[in-house]
Coordinates of N, CA and C in Angstrom, one line a residue:
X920 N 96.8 131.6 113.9 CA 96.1 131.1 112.7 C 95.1 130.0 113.0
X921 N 93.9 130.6 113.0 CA 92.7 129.2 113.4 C 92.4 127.8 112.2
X922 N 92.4 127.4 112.6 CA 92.1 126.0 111.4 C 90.4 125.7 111.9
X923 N 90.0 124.9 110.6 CA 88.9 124.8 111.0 C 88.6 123.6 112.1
X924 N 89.3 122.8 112.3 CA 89.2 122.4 113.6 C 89.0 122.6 114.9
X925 N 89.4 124.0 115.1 CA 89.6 125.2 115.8 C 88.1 125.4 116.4
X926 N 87.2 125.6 115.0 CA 85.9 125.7 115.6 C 84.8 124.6 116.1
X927 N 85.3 123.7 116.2 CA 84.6 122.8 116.8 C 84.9 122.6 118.2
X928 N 83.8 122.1 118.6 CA 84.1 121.7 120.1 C 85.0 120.5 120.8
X929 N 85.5 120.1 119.3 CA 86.5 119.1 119.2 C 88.1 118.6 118.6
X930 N 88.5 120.5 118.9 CA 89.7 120.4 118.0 C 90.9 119.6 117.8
X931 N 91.1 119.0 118.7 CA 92.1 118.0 118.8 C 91.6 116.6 117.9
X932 N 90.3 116.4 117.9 CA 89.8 115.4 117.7 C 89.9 115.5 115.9
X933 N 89.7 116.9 115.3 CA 89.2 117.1 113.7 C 90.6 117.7 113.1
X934 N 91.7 118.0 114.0 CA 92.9 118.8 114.2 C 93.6 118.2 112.6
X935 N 93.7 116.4 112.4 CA 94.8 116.1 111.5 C 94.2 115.7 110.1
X936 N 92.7 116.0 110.7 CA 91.7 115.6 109.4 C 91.8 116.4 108.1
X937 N 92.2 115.7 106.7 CA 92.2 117.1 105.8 C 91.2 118.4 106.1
X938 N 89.7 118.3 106.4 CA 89.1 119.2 106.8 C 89.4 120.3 107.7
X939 N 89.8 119.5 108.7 CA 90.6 120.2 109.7 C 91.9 121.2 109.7
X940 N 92.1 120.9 108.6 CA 93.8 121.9 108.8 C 93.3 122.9 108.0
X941 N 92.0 123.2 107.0 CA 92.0 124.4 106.5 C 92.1 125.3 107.8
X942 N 92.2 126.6 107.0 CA 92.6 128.1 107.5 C 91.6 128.5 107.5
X943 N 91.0 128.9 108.6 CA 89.6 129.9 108.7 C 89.6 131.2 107.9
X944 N 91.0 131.8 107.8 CA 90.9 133.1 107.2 C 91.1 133.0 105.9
X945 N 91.4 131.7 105.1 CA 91.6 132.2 104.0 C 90.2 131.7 103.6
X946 N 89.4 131.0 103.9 CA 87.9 130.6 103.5 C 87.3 129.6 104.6
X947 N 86.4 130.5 105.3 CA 85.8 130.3 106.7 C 84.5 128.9 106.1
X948 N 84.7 127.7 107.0 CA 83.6 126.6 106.9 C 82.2 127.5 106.9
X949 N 81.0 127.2 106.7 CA 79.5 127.2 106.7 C 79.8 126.4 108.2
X950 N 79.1 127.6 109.0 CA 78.4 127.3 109.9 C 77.7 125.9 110.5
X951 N 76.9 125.3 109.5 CA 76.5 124.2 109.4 C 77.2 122.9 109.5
X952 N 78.2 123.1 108.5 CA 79.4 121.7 108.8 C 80.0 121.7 110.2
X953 N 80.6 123.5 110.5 CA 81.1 123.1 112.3 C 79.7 122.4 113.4
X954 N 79.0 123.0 113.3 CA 77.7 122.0 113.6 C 77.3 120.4 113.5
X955 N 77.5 120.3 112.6 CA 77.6 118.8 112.1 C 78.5 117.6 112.4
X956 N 79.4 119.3 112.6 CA 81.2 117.9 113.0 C 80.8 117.4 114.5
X957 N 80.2 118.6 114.9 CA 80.4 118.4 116.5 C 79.0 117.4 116.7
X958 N 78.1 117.5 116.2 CA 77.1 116.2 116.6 C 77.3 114.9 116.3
X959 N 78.4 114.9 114.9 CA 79.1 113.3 114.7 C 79.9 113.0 115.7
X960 N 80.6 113.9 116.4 CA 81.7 113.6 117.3 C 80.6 113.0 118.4
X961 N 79.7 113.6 118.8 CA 79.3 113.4 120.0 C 77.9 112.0 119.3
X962 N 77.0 111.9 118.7 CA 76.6 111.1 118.2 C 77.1 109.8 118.1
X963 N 78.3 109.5 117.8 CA 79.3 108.2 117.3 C 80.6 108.1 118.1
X964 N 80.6 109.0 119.3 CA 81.3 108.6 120.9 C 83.1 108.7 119.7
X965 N 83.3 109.6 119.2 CA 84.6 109.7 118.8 C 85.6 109.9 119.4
X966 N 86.6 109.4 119.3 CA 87.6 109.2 120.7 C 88.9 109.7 119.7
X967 N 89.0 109.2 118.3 CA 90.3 109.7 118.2 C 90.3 109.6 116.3
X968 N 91.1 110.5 115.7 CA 91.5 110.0 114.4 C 92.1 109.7 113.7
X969 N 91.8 108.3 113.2 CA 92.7 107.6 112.5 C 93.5 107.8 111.2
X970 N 92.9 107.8 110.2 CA 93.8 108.0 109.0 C 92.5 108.9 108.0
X971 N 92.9 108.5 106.8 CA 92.5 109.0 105.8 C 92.2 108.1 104.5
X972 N 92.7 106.9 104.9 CA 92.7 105.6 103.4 C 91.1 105.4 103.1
X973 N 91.5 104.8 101.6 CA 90.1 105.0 101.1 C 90.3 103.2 100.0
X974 N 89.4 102.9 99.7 CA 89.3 101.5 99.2 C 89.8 102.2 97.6
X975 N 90.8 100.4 97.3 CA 91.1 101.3 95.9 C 90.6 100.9 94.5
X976 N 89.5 101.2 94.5 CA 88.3 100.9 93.7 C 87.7 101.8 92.6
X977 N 87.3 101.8 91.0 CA 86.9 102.9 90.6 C 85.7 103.4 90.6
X978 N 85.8 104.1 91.8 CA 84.2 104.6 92.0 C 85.0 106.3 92.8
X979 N 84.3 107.3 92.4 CA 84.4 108.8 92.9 C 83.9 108.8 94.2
X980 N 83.0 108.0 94.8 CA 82.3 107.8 95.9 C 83.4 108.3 97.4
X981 N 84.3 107.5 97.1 CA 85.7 107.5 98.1 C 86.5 109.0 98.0
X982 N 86.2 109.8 98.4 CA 86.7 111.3 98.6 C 86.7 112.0 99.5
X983 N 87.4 112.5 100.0 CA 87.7 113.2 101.8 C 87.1 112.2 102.5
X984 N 88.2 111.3 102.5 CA 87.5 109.8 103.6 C 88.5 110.3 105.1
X985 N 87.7 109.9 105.9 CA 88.7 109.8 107.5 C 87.8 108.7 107.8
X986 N 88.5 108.1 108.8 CA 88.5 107.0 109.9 C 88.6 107.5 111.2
X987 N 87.2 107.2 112.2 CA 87.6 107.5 113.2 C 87.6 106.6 114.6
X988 N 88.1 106.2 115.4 CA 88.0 105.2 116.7 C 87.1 105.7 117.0
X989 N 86.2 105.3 117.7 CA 84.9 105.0 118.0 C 84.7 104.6 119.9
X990 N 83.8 104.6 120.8 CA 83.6 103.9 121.8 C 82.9 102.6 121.2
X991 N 82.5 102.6 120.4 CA 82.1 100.9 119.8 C 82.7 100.4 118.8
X992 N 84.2 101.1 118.4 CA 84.4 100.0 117.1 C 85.3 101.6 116.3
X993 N 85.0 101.6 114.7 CA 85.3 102.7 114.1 C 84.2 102.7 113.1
X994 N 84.4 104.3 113.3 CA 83.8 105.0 111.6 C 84.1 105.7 110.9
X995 N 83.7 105.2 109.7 CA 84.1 105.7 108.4 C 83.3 106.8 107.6
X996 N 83.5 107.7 107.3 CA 82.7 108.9 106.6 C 83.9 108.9 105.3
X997 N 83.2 109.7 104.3 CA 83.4 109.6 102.8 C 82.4 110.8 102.2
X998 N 83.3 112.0 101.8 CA 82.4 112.7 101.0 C 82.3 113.5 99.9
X999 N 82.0 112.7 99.2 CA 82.4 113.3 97.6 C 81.6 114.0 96.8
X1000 N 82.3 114.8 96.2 CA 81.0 115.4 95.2 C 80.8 115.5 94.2
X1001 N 81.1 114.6 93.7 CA 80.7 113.8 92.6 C 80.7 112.4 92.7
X1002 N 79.4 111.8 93.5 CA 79.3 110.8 93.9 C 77.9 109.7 93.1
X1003 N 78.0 109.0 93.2 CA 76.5 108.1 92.8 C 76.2 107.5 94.2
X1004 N 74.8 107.7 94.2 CA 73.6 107.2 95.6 C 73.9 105.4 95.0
X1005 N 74.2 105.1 94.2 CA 73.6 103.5 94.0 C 75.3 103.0 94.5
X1006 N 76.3 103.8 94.0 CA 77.7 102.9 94.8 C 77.5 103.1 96.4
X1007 N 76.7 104.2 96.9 CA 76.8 104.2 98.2 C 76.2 103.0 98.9
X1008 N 75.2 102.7 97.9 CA 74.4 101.6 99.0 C 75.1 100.2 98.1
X1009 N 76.0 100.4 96.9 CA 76.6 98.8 96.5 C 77.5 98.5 98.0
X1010 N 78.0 99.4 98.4 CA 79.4 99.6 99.3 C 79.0 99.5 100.9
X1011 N 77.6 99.4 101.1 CA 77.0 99.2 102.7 C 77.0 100.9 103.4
X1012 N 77.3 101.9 102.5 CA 77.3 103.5 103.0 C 75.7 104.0 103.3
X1013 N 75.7 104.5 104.0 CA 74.5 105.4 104.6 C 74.6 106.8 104.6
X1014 N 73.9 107.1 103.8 CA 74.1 109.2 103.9 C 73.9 109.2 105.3
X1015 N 74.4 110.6 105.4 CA 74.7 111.4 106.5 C 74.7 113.1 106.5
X1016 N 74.7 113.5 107.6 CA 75.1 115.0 107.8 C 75.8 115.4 106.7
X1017 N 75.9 116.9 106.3 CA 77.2 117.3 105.6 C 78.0 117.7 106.4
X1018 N 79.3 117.3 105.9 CA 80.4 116.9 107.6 C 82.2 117.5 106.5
X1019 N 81.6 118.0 105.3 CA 82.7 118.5 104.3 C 82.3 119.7 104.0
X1020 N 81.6 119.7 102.7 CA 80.9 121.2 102.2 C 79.6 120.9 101.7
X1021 N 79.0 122.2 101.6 CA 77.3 121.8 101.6 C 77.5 121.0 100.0
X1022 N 78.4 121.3 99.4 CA 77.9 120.9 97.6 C 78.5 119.2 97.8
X1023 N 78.9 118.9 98.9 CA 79.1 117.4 99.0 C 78.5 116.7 100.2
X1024 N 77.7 115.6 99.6 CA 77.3 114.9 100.2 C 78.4 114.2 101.4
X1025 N 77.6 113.1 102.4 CA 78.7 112.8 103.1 C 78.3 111.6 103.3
X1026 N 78.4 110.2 103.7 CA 78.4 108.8 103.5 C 79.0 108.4 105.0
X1027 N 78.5 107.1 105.7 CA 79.1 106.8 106.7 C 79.0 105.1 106.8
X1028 N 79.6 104.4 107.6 CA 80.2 103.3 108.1 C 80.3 102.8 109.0
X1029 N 79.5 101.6 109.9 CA 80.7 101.7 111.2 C 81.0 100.3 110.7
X1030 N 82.3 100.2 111.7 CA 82.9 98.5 111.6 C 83.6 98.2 113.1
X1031 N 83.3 97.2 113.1 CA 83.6 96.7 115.0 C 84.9 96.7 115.3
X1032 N 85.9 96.6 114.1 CA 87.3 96.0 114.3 C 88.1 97.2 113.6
X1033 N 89.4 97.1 113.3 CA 90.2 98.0 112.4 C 90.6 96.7 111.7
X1034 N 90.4 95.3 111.8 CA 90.7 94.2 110.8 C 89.2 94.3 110.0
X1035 N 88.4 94.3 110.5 CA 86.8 94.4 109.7 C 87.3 95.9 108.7
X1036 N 87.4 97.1 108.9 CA 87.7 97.7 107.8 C 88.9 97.9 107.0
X1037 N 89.8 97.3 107.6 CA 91.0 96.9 106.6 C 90.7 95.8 105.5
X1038 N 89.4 95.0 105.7 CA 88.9 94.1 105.2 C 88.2 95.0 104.0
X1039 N 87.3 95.7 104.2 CA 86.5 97.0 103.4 C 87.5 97.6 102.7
X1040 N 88.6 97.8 103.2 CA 89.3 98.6 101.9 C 90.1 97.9 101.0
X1041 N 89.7 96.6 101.0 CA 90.8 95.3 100.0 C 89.5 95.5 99.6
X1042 N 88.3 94.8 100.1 CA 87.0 94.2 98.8 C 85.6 95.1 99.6
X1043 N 85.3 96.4 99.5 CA 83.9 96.9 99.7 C 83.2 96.8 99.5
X1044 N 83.0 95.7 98.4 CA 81.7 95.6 97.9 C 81.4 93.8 98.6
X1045 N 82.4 93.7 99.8 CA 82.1 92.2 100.2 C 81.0 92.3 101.7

């Protein structure tokens, strides 16, 4: 049973990510996203992934979040679809690739430390 992890060049890496555990056969990723995963991986030197927490704030912005270790630090992607462009930039987010599904945008982050984004997810908008 393939997961969409599976099709990347980085399955171990996308393996525990909600993304990642879908089932290719019951509804196969767009082309595109497997593409995308694999240029963020290699783009942002991804080494491993971390969790899934999201700041707990009321804003929709924060949806299919992962954390990833980084060779400089970590990053954070966020991709919701039903999002506002103005909390992305209240919150220091930068669009990005679509790295979920085409109908959702995707948002990114980096932070030097895992105390620097544990900091982000008490007060994001600091």
């Amino acid at each position: 049973m393939n997961r969409y992890s599976d099709l990347t060049k980085y399955p171990k890496l996308f393996k525990n990510s909600y993304w990642g555990s879908f089932q290719v056969d019951k509804d196969p990723p767009e082309k595109e996203i497997v593409s995308n995963r694999n240029r963020f991986s290699e783009e942002y030197e991804l080494i491993s992934f971390i969790c899934s927490e999201r700041p707990k704030v009321g804003s929709k912005l924060f949806d299919h979040c992962e954390l990833y270790k980084s060779k400089n630090g970590f990053t954070f992607i966020t991709s919701p679809y039903d999002e506002n462009s103005n909390d992305a930039e209240r919150f220091g987010l930068t669009k990005y690739l679509k790295l979920y599904h085409p109908a959702s945008n995707t948002y990114i982050k980096h932070f030097n430390s895992k105390i620097e984004f544990n900091k982000f997810l008490k007060n994001p908008e600091s």
